[in-house]
CSV table of C-alpha atoms in Angstrom, one decimal:
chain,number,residue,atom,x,y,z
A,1,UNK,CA,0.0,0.0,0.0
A,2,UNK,CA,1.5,3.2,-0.9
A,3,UNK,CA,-0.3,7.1,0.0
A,4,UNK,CA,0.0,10.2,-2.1
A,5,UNK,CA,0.0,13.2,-0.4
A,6,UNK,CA,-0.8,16.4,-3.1
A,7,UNK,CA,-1.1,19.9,-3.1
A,8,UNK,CA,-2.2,21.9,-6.0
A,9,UNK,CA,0.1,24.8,-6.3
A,10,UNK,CA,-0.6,28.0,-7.8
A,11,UNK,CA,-4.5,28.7,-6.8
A,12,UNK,CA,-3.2,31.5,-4.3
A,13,UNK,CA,-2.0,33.2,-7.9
A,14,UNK,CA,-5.2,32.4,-9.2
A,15,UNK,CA,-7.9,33.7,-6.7
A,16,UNK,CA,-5.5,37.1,-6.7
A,17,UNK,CA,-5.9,37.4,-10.3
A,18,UNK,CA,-8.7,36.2,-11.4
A,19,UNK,CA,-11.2,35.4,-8.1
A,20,UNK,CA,-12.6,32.8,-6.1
A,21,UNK,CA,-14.9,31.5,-8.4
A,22,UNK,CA,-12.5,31.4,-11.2
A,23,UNK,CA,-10.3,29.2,-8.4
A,24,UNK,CA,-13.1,26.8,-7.0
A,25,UNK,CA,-13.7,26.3,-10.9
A,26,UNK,CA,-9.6,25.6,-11.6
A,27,UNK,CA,-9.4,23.0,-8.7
A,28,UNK,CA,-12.4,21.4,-9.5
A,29,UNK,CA,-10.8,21.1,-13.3
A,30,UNK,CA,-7.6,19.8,-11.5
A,31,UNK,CA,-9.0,17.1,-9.1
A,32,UNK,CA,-11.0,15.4,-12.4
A,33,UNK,CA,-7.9,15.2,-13.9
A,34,UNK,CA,-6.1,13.5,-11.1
A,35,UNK,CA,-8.6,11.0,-10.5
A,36,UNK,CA,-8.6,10.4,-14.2
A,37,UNK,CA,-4.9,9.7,-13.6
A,38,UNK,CA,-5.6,7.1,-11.0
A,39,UNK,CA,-5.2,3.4,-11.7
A,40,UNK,CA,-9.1,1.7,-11.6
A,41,UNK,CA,-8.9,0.5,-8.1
A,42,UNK,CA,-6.9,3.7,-6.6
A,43,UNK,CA,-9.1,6.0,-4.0
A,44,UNK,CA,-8.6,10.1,-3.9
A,45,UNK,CA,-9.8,12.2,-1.4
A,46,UNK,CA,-10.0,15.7,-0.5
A,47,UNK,CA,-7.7,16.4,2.6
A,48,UNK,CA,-7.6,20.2,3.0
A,49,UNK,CA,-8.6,23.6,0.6
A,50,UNK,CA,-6.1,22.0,-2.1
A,51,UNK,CA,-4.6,19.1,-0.4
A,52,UNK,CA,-5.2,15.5,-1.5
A,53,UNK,CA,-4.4,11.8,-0.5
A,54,UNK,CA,-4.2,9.4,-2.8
A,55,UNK,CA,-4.5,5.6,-1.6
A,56,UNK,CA,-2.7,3.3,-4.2
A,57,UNK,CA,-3.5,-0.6,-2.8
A,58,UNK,CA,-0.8,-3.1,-4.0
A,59,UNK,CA,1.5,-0.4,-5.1
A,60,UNK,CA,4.9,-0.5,-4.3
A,61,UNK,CA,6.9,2.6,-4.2
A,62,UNK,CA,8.5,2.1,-7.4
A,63,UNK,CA,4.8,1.5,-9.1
A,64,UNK,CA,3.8,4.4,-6.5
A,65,UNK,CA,6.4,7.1,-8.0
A,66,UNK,CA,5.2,6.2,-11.3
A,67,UNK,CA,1.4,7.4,-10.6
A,68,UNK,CA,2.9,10.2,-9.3
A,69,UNK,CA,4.9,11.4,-12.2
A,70,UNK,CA,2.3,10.7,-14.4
A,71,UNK,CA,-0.5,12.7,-12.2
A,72,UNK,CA,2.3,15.6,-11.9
A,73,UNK,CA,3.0,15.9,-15.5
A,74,UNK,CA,-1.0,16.1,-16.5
A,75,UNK,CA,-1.0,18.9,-13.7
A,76,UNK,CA,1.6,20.6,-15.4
A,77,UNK,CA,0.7,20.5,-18.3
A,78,UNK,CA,-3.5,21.8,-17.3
A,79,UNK,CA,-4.3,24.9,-18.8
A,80,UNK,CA,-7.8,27.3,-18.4
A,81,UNK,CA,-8.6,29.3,-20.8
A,82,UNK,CA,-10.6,32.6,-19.8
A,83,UNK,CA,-12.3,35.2,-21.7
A,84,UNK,CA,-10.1,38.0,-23.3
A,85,UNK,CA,-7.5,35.7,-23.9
A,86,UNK,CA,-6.2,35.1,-20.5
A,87,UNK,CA,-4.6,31.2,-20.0
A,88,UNK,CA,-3.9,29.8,-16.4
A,89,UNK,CA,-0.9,27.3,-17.0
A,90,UNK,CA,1.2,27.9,-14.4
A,91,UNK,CA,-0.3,25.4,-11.9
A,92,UNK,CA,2.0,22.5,-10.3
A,93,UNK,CA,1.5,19.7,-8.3
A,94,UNK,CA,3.7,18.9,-4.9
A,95,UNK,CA,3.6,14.5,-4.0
A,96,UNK,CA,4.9,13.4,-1.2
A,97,UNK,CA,4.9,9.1,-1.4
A,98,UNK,CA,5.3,6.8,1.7
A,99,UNK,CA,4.4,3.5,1.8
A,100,UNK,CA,3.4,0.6,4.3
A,101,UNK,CA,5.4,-0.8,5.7
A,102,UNK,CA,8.6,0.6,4.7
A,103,UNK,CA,7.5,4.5,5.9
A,104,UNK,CA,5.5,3.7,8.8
A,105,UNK,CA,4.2,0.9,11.3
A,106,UNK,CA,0.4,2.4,11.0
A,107,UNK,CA,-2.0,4.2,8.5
A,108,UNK,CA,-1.5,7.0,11.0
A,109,UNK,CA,2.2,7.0,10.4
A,110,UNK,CA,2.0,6.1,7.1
A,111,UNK,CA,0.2,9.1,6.3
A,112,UNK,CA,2.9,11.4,8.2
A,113,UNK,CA,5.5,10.5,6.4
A,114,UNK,CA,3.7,11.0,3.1
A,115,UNK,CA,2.5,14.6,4.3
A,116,UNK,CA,6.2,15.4,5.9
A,117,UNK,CA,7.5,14.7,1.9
A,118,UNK,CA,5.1,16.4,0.4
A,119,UNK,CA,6.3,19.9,2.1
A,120,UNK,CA,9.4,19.0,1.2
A,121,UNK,CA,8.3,19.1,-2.0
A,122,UNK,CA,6.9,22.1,-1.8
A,123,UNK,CA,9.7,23.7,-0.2
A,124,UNK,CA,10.9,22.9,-4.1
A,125,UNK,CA,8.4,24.4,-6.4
A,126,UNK,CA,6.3,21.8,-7.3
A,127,UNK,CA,7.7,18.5,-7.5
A,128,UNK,CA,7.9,14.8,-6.2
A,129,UNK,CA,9.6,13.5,-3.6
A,130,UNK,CA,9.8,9.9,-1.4
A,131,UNK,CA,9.7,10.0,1.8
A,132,UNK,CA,13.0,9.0,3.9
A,133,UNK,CA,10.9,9.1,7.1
A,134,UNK,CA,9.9,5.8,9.1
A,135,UNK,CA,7.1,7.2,11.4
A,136,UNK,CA,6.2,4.9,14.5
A,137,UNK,CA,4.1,5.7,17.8
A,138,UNK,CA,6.1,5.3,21.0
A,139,UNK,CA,4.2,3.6,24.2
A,140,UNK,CA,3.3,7.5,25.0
A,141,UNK,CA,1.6,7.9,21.9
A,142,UNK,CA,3.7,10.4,20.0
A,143,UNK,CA,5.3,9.6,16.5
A,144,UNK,CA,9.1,9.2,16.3
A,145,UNK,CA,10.2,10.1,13.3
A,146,UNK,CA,13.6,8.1,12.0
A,147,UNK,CA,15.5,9.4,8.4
A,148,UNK,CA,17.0,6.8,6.3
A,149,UNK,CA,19.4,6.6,3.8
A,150,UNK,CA,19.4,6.2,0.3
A,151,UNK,CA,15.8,7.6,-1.1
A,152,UNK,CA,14.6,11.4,-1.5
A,153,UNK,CA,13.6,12.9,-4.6
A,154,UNK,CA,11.6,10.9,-7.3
């Protein structure tokens, strides 16, 4: 089982610009697409005011990065079209990928660790990135959070 953690980038840019409506509308164009992207038997759902999860069953992180890429790339490559000529096509998508059970001993932790690499991702404009995290709840019920070698950008 592997999580996708996403943010749509850009919609600040676009309720400035061009308003809220114009925004909602943008998003809503944006979610079809990645749900479109989805393999048959993957699940997304609305976390947050542009934030997603993505649950991938039976999807390694190798087969995981690869929905990613693929959702990314038909995110950057969206564009809206608006009267007077105006185009929005400056929107981007930030992933952050974890998996069970190499990122985390519970969906709970799981789901940390995807969220953790997806604002590292954002710390880099827009792009994907595997998370080096294992996440695991200590008797006292607080997640310790371990890096590991060897993984990081996608």
């Amino acid at each position: 089982l592997s999580l996708l953690y996403m943010a749509v980038e850009g919609l600040d840019q676009v309720r400035a610009r061009f308003g809220a409506q114009v925004r909602s509308r943008v998003l809503e164009e944006v979610a079809g697409m990645m749900g479109a992207g989805l393999r048959l038997y993957d699940t997304l759902g609305r976390v947050g005011s542009s934030e997603y999860v993505a649950i991938l069953p039976n999807a390694d992180r190798r087969t995981a990065s690869r929905v990613a890429e693929r959702l990314s790339r038909g995110v950057e490559n969206y564009r809206h079209e608006l009267s007077g000529g105006k185009v929005i096509d400056f929107i981007l998508l930030s992933v952050g990928l974890a998996a069970y059970p190499f990122n985390g001993e519970t969906a709970d932790n799981v789901l940390a660790a995807a969220r953790n690499a997806m604002a590292e991702a954002q710390k880099g404009g827009g792009r994907i990135r595997v998370s080096d995290q294992f996440i695991r709840t200590d008797q006292r019920g607080e997640q310790v959070i371990t890096q590991m070698p060897g993984s990081g950008e996608g």
